[in-house]
Tab-separated table of C-alpha atoms in Angstrom:
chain	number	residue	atom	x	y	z
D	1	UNK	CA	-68.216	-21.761	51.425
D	2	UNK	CA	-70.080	-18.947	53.552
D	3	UNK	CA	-69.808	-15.145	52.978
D	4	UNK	CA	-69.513	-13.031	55.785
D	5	UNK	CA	-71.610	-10.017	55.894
D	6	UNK	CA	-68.767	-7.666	55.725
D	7	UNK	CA	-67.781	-10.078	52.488
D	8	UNK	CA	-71.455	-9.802	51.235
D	9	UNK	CA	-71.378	-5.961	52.070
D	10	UNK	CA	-67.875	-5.390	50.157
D	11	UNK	CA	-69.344	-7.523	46.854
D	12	UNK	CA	-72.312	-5.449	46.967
D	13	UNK	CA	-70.705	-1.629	47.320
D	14	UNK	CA	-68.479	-2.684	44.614
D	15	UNK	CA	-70.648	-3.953	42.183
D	16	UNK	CA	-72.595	-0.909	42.479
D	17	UNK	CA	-69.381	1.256	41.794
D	18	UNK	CA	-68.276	-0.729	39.051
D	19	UNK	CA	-71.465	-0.320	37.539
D	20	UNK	CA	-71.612	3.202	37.826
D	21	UNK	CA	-68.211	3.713	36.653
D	22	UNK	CA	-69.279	1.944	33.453
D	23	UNK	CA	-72.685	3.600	32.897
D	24	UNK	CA	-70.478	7.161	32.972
D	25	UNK	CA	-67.960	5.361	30.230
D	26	UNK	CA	-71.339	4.196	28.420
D	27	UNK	CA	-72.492	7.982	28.722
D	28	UNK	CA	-69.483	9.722	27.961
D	29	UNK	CA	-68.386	7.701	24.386
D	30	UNK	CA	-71.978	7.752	22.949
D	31	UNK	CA	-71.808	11.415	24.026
D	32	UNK	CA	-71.578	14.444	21.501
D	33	UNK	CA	-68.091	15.811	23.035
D	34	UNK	CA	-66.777	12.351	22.512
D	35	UNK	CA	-67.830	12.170	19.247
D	36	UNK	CA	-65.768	15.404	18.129
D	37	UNK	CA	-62.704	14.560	20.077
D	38	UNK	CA	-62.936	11.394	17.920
D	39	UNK	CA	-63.394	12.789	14.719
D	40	UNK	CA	-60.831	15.446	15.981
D	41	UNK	CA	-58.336	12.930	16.466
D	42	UNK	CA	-58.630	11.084	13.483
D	43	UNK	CA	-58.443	14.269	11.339
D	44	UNK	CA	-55.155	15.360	13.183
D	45	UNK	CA	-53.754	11.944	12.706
D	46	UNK	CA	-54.699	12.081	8.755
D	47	UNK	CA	-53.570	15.178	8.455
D	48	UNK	CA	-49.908	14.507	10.258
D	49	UNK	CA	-50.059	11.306	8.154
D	50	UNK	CA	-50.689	13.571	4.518
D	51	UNK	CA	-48.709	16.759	5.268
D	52	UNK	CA	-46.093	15.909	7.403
D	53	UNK	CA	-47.630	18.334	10.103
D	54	UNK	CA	-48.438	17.939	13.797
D	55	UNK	CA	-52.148	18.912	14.074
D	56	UNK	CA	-55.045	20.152	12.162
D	57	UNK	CA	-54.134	23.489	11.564
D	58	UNK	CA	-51.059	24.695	9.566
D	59	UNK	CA	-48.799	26.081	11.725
D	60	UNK	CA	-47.102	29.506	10.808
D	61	UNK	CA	-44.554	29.685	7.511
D	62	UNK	CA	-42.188	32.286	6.905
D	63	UNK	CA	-42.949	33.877	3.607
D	64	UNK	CA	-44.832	33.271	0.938
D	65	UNK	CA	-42.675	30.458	-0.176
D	66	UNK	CA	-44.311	28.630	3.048
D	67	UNK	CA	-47.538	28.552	1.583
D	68	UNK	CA	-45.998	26.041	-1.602
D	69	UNK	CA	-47.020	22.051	-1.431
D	70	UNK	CA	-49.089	20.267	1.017
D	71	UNK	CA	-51.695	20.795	-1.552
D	72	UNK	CA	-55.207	18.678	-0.879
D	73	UNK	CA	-55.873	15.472	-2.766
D	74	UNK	CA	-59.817	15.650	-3.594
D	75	UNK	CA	-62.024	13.294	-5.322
D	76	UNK	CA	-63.723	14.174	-8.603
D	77	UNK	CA	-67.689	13.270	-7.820
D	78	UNK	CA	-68.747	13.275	-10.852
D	79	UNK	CA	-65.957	11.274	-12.882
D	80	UNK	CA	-65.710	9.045	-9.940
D	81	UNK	CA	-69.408	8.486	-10.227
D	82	UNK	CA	-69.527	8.368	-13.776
D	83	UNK	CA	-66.515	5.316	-13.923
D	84	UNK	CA	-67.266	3.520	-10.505
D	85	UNK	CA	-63.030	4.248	-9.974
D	86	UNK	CA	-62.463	6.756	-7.300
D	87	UNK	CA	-60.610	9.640	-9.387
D	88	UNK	CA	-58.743	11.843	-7.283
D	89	UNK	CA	-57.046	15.776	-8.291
D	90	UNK	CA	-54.305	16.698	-6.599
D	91	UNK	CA	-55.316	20.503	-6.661
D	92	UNK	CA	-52.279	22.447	-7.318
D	93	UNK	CA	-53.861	25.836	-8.129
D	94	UNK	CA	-53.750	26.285	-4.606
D	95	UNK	CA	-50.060	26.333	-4.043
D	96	UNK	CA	-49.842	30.019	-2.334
D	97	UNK	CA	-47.664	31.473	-4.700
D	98	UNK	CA	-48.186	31.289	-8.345
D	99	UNK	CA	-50.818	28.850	-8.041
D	100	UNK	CA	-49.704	26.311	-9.691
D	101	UNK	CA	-46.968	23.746	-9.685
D	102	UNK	CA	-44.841	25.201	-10.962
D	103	UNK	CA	-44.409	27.154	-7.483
D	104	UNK	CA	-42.579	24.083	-6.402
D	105	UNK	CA	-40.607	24.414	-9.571
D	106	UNK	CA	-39.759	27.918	-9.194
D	107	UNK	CA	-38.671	27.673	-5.633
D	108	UNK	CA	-36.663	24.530	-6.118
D	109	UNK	CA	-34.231	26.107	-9.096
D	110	UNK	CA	-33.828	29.375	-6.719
D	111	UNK	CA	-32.640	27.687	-3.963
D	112	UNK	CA	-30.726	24.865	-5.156
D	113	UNK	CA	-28.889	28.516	-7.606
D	114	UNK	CA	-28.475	30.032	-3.661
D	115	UNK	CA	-26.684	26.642	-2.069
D	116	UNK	CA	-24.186	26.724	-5.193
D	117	UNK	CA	-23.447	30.589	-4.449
D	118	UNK	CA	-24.731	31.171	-8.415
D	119	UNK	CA	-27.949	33.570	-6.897
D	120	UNK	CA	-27.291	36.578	-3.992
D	121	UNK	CA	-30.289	38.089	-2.675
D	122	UNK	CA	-30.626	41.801	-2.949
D	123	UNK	CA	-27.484	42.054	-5.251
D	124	UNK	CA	-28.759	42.654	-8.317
D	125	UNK	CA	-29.380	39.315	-9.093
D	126	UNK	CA	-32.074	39.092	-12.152
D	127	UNK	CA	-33.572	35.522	-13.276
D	128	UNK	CA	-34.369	35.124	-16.242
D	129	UNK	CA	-36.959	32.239	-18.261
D	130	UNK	CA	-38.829	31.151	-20.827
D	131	UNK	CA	-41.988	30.265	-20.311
D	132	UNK	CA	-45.937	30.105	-21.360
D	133	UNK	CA	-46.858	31.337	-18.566
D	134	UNK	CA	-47.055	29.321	-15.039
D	135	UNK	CA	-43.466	29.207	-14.093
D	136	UNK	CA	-42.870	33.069	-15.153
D	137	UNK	CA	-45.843	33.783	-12.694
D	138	UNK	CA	-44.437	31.446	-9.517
D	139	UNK	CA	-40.819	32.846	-10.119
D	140	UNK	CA	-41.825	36.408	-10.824
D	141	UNK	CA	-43.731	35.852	-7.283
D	142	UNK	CA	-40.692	34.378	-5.510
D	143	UNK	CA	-38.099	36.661	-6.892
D	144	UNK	CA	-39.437	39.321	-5.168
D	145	UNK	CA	-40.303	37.330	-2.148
D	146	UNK	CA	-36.359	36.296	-2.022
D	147	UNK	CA	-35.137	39.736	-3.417
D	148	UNK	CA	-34.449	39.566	-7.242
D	149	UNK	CA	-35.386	40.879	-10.139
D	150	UNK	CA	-37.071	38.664	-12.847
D	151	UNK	CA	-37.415	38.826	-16.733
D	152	UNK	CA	-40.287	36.698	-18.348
D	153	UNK	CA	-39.852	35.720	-22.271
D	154	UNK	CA	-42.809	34.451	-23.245
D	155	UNK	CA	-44.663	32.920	-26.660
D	156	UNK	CA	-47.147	36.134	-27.873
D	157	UNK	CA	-49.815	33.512	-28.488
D	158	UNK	CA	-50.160	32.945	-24.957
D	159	UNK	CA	-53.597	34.272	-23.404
D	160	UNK	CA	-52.898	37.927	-21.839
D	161	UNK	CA	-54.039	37.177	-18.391
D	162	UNK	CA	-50.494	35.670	-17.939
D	163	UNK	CA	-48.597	38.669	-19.141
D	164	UNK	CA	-51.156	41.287	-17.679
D	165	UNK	CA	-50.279	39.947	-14.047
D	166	UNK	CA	-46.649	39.129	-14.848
D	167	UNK	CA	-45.983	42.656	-14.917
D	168	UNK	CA	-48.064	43.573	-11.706
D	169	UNK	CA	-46.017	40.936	-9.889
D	170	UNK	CA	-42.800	43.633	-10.863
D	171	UNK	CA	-41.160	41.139	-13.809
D	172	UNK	CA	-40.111	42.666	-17.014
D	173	UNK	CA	-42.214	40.798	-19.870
D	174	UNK	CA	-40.953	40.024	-23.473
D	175	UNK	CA	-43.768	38.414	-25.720
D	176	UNK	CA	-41.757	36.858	-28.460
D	177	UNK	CA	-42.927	35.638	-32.149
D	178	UNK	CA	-43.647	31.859	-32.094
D	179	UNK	CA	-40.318	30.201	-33.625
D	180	UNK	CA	-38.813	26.802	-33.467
D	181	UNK	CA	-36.316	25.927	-30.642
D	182	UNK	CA	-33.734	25.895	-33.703
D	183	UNK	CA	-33.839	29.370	-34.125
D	184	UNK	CA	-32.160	32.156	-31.460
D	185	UNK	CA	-35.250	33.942	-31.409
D	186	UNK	CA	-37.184	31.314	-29.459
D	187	UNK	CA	-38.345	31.781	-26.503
D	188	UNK	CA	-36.056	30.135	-23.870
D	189	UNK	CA	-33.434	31.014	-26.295
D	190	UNK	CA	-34.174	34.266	-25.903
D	191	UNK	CA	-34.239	34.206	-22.159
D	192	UNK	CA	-30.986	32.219	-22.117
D	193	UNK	CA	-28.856	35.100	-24.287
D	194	UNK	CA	-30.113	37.780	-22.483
D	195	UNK	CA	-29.067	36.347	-18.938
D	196	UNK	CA	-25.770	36.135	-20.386
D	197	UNK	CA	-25.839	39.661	-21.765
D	198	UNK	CA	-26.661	40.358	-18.535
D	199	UNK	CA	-23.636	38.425	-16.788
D	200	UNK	CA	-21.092	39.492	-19.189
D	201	UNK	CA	-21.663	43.309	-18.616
D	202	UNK	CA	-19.507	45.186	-16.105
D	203	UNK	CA	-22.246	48.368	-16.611
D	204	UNK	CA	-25.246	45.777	-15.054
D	205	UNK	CA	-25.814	45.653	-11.767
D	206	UNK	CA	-25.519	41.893	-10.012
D	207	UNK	CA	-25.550	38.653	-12.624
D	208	UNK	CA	-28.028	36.973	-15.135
D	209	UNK	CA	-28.823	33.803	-14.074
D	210	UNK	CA	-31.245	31.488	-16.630
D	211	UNK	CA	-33.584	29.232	-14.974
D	212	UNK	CA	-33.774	26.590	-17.874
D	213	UNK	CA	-37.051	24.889	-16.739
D	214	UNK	CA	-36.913	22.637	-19.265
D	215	UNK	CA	-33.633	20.994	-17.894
D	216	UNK	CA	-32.920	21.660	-14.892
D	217	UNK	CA	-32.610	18.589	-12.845
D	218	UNK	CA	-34.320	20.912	-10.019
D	219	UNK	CA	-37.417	20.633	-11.651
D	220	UNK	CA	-38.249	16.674	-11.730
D	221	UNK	CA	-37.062	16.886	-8.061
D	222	UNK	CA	-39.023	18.912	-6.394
D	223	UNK	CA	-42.167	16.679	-7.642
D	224	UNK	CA	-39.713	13.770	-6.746
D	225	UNK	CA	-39.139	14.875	-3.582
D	226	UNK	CA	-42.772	16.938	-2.927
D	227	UNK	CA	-45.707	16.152	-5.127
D	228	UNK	CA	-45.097	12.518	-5.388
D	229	UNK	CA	-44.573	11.570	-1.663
D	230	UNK	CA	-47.597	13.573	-0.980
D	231	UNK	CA	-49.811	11.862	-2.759
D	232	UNK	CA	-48.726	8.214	-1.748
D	233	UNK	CA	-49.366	9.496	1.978
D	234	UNK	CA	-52.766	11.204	0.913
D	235	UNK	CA	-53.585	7.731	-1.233
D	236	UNK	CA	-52.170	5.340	1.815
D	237	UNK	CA	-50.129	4.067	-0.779
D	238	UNK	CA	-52.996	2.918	-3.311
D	239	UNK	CA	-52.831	4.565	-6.520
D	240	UNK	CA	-53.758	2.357	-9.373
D	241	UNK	CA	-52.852	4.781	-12.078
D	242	UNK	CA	-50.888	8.610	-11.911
D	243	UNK	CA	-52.434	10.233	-15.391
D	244	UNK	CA	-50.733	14.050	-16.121
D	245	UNK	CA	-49.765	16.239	-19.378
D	246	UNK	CA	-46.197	17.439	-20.451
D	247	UNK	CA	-44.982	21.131	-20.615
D	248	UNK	CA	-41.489	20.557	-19.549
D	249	UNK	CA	-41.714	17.021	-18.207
D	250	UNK	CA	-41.245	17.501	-14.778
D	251	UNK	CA	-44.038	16.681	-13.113
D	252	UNK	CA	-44.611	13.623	-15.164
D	253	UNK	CA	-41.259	12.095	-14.717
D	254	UNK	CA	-40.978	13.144	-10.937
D	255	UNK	CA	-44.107	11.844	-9.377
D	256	UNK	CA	-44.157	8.559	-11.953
D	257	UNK	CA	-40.349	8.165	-9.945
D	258	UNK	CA	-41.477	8.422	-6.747
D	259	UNK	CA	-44.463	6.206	-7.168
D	260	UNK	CA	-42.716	3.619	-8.945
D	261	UNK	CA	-40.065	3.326	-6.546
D	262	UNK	CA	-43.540	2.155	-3.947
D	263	UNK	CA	-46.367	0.920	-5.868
D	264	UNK	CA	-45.168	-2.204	-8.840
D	265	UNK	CA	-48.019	-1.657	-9.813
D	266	UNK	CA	-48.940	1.678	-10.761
D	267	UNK	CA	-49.873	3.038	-14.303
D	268	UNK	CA	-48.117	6.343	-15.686
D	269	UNK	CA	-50.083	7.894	-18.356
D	270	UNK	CA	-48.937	10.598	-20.708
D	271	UNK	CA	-51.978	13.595	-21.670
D	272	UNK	CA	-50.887	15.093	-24.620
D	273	UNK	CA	-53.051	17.560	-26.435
D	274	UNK	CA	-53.424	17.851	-29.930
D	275	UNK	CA	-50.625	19.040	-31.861
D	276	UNK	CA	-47.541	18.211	-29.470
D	277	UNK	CA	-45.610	14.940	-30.611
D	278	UNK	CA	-45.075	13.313	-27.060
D	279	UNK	CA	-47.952	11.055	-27.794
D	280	UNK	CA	-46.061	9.674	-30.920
D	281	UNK	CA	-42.491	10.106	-29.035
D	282	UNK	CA	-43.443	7.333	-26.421
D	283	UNK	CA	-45.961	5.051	-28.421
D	284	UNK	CA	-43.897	4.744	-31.432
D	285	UNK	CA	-40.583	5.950	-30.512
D	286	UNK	CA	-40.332	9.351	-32.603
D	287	UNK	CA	-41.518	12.444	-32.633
D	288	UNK	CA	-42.896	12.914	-35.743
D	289	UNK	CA	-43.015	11.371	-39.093
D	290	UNK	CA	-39.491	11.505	-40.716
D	291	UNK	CA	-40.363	14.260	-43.155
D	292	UNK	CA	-40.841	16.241	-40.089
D	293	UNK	CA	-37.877	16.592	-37.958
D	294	UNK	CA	-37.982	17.186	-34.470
D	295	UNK	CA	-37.841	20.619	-33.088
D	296	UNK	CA	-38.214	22.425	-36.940
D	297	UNK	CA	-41.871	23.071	-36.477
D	298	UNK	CA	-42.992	27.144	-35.992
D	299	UNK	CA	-44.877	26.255	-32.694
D	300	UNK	CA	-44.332	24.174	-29.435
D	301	UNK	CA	-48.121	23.778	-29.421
D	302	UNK	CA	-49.220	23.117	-33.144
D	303	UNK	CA	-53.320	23.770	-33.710
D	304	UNK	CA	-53.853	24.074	-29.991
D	305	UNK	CA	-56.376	26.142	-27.920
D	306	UNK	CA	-54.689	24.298	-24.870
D	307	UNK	CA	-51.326	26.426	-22.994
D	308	UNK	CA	-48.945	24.902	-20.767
D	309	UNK	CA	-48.399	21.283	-22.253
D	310	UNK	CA	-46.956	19.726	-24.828
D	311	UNK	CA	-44.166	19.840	-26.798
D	312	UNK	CA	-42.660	19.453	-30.281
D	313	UNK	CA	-38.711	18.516	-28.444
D	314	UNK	CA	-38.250	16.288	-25.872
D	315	UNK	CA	-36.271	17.507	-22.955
D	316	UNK	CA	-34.141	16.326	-19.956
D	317	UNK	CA	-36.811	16.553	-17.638
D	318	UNK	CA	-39.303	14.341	-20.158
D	319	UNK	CA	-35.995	11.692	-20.408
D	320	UNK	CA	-35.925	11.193	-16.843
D	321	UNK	CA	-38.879	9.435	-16.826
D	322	UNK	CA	-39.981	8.561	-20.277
D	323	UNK	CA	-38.817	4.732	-19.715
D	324	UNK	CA	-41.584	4.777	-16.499
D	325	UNK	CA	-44.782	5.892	-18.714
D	326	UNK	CA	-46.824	2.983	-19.602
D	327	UNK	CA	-48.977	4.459	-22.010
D	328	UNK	CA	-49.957	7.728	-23.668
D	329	UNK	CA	-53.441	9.016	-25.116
D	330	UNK	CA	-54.489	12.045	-27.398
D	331	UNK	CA	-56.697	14.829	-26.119
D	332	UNK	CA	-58.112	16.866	-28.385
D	333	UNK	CA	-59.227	20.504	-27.977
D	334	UNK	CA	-63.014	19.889	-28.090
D	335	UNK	CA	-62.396	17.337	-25.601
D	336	UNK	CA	-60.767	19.189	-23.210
D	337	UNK	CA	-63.497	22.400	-23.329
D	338	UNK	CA	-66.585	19.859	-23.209
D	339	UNK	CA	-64.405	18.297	-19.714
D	340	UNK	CA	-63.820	21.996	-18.427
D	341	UNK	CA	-67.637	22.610	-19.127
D	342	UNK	CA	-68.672	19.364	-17.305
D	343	UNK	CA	-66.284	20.290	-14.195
D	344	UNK	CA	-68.324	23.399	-13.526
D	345	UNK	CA	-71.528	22.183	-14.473
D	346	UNK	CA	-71.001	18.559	-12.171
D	347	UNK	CA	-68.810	19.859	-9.662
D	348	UNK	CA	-68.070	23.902	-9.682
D	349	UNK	CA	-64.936	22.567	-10.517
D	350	UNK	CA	-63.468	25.935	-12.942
D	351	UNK	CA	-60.127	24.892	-14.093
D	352	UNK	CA	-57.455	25.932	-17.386
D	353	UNK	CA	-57.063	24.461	-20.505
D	354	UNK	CA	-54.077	21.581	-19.451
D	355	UNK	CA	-56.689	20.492	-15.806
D	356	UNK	CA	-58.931	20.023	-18.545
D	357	UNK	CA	-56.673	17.466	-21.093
D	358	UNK	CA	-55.725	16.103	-17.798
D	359	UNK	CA	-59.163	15.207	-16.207
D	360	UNK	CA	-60.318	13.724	-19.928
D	361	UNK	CA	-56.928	11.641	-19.973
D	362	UNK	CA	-58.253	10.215	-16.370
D	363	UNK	CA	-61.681	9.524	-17.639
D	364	UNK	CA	-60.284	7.362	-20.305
D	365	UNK	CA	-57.921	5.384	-18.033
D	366	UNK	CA	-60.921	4.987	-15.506
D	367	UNK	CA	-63.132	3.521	-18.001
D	368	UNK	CA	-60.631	1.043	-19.407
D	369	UNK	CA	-59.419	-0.188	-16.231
D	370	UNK	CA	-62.688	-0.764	-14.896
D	371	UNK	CA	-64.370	0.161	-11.799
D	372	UNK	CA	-62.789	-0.197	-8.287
D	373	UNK	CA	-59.680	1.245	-9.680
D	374	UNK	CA	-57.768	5.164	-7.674
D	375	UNK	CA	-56.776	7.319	-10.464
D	376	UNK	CA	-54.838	10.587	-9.595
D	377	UNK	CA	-54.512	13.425	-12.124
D	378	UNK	CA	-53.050	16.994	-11.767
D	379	UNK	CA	-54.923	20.214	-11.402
D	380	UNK	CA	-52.926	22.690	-12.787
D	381	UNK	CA	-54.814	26.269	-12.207
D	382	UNK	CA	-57.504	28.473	-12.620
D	383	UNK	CA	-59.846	28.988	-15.258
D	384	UNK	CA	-59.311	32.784	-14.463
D	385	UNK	CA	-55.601	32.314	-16.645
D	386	UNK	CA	-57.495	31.651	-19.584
D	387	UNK	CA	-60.741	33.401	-19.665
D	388	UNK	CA	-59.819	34.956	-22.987
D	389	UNK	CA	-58.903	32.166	-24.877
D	390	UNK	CA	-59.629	29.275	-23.634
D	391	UNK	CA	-62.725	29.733	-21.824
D	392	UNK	CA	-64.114	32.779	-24.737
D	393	UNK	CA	-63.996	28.998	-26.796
D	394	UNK	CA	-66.473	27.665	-24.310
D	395	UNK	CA	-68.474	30.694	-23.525
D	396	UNK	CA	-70.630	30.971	-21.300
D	397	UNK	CA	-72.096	27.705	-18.914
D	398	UNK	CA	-75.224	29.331	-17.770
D	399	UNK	CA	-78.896	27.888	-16.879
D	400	UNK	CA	-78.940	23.909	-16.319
D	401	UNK	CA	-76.374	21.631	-16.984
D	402	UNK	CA	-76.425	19.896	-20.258
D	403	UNK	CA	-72.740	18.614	-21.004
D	404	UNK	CA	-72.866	14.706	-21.061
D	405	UNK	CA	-69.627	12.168	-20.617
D	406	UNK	CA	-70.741	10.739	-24.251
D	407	UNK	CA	-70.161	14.529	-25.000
D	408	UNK	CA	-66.721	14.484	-23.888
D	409	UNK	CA	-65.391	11.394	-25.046
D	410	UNK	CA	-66.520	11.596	-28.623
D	411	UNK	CA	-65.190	15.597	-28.784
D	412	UNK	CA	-69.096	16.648	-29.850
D	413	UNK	CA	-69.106	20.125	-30.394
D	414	UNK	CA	-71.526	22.028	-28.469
D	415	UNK	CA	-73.425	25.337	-28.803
């Protein structure tokens, strides 16, 4: 077969084209632009994927209450160094309200109370809770974002950075004498007869409504619903283990739901600090000893420098997913302040008191389930909340770090 030279001519011209055309492809995806539009696109598509948002940038909420979940998943460099498991923190201190989870919390019994017609904005309406701390501080924050009043009762042993800016956030603070949850004068007791009081008087403006944390079936939900889908889309679905304390239960029982429903597999560890009786209440069935009924002891946190978790009562939100947690471990307080003085020496990592049980509790599940493992644990909030208790314990970190993991696992105390 012979080519013509028009043939021959057409070849050539288009081999030459084709060539170009593929030396500008070569040029253009080894070039820098490319590069960023790639690592653009993957970022948007992770993000989408993890937040449930269309691009890289969050778009624009209404209100404060826009600024609550979506919180980042990071890894822990050090711990995940330390174990050879990758341990992530899903960083709640930076919900936008409270800071906390308990923001979720907060927002979830308001507006489920607003669907059932039992809250009006800007009537009057006062909420009323109590709490150690965290919750007061996200609903104090929303009330006035949603237009109510709110009224904090609160255990006086808690640190006074949570009362101090509980009353600049405009609630109306009780601190009330430890008691037992027997007794009227407890705490969320106290809260609960006083939004009665409040309901039942024809002189008071608008209604008392109580929040009841502790119960409320809003309060597993929302980490049903938020905190646990979020992390199975930040994870892709592999989470080997879910490790988190116990205040009210919530968080606990509503991720441990959501994850179980996906992942067989997955491990739900109980953090309880020293002095609470959860650890007993799910590895041996009770609370306590039986000279020691539950729910008669002075404190809900018994010999404790840790706030926020643990209890001496079990509660609805606990029950909902008590039958999910595999195992439970002990944390005591030395533990905890060597792991909060590791986190800032390691990692600038400054976190409270219940981060810090948390992050130990993860350390010890890393280690026994062997390298290659993904741990996630909860980061609560700031160390700011408890600079004068918790963190006047610790002092100050200063010069070079010194803290060791041998440190925090055998409780050492350090000077």
């Amino acid at each position: 077969m012979q080519w013509s030279s028009r043939e021959l001519l057409l070849g050539f011209t288009t081999g030459i084209a084709v060539t170009l055309v593929l030396d500008q492809v070569r040029r253009y995806i080894t070039s820098p632009y490319f590069s960023r539009q790639l690592a653009l696109s993957r970022y948007r598509a992770t993000t989408e994927s993890s937040s449930g948002h269309t691009g890289s940038i969050r778009p624009a909420g209404s209100g404060i209450e826009s600024t609550i979940g979506n919180t980042p998943l990071i890894v822990i460099p050090s711990l995940s160094k330390a174990t050879g498991c990758t341990i992530y923190a899903k960083a709640e201190f930076l919900n936008g309200a409270g800071n906390s989870p308990k923001d979720r919390v907060a927002l979830s019994i308001i507006t489920r109370a607003e669907s059932h017609g039992l809250l009006t904005p800007h009537s009057g309406d006062t909420i009323y809770e109590g709490t150690s701390g965290s919750t007061g501080i996200s609903l104090a924050t929303l009330c006035r974002a949603r237009g109510y009043l709110a009224h904090i009762c609160m255990p006086s042993d808690q640190s006074h950075e949570k009362s101090n800016l509980l009353l600049k956030l405009g609630a109306i603070v009780e601190r009330v004498t430890p008691a037992p949850i027997v007794d009227q004068a407890h705490f969320v007791n106290r809260a609960r007869i006083l939004a009665d009081q409040h309901t039942a008087d024809p002189a008071r403006q608008g209604r008392g409504y109580f929040a009841n944390q502790f119960e409320t079936e809003a309060n597993w939900r929302a980490h049903y619903e938020g905190t646990g889908p979020e992390i199975l889309a930040q994870t892709e679905n592999k989470v080997d283990a879910f490790v988190a304390g116990a205040g009210t239960g919530g968080t606990l029982s509503g991720v441990a739901l959501a994850l179980k429903e996906k992942l067989d597999h997955v491990r739900i560890v109980l953090a309880d600090p020293q002095g609470s009786g959860l650890y007993n209440k799910v590895q041996h069935g009770v609370m306590f000893h039986s000279l020691e009924r539950e729910g008669t002891r002075r404190r809900d946190q018994v010999d404790s420098i840790v706030e926020g978790i643990g209890l001496t009562r079990s509660t609805a939100n606990f029950e909902q997913g008590r039958e999910l947690i595999d195992e439970a471990v002990k944390i005591t307080d030395a533990q905890a302040k060597n792991m909060a003085r590791w986190l800032v020496e390691q990692d600038g990592i400054f976190i409270g008191s219940s981060s810090a049980v948390n992050c130990v509790a993860a350390l010890q599940t890393a280690l026994k389930l062997g390298p290659g493992h993904r741990i996630v644990t909860i980061l609560c909030d700031s160390g700011s909340r408890h600079l004068s208790k918790f963190w006047a314990q610790i002092g100050d970190i200063g010069g070079e770090a010194r803290t060791t993991i041998d440190d925090i696992l055998q409780g050492r105390t350090l000077t």
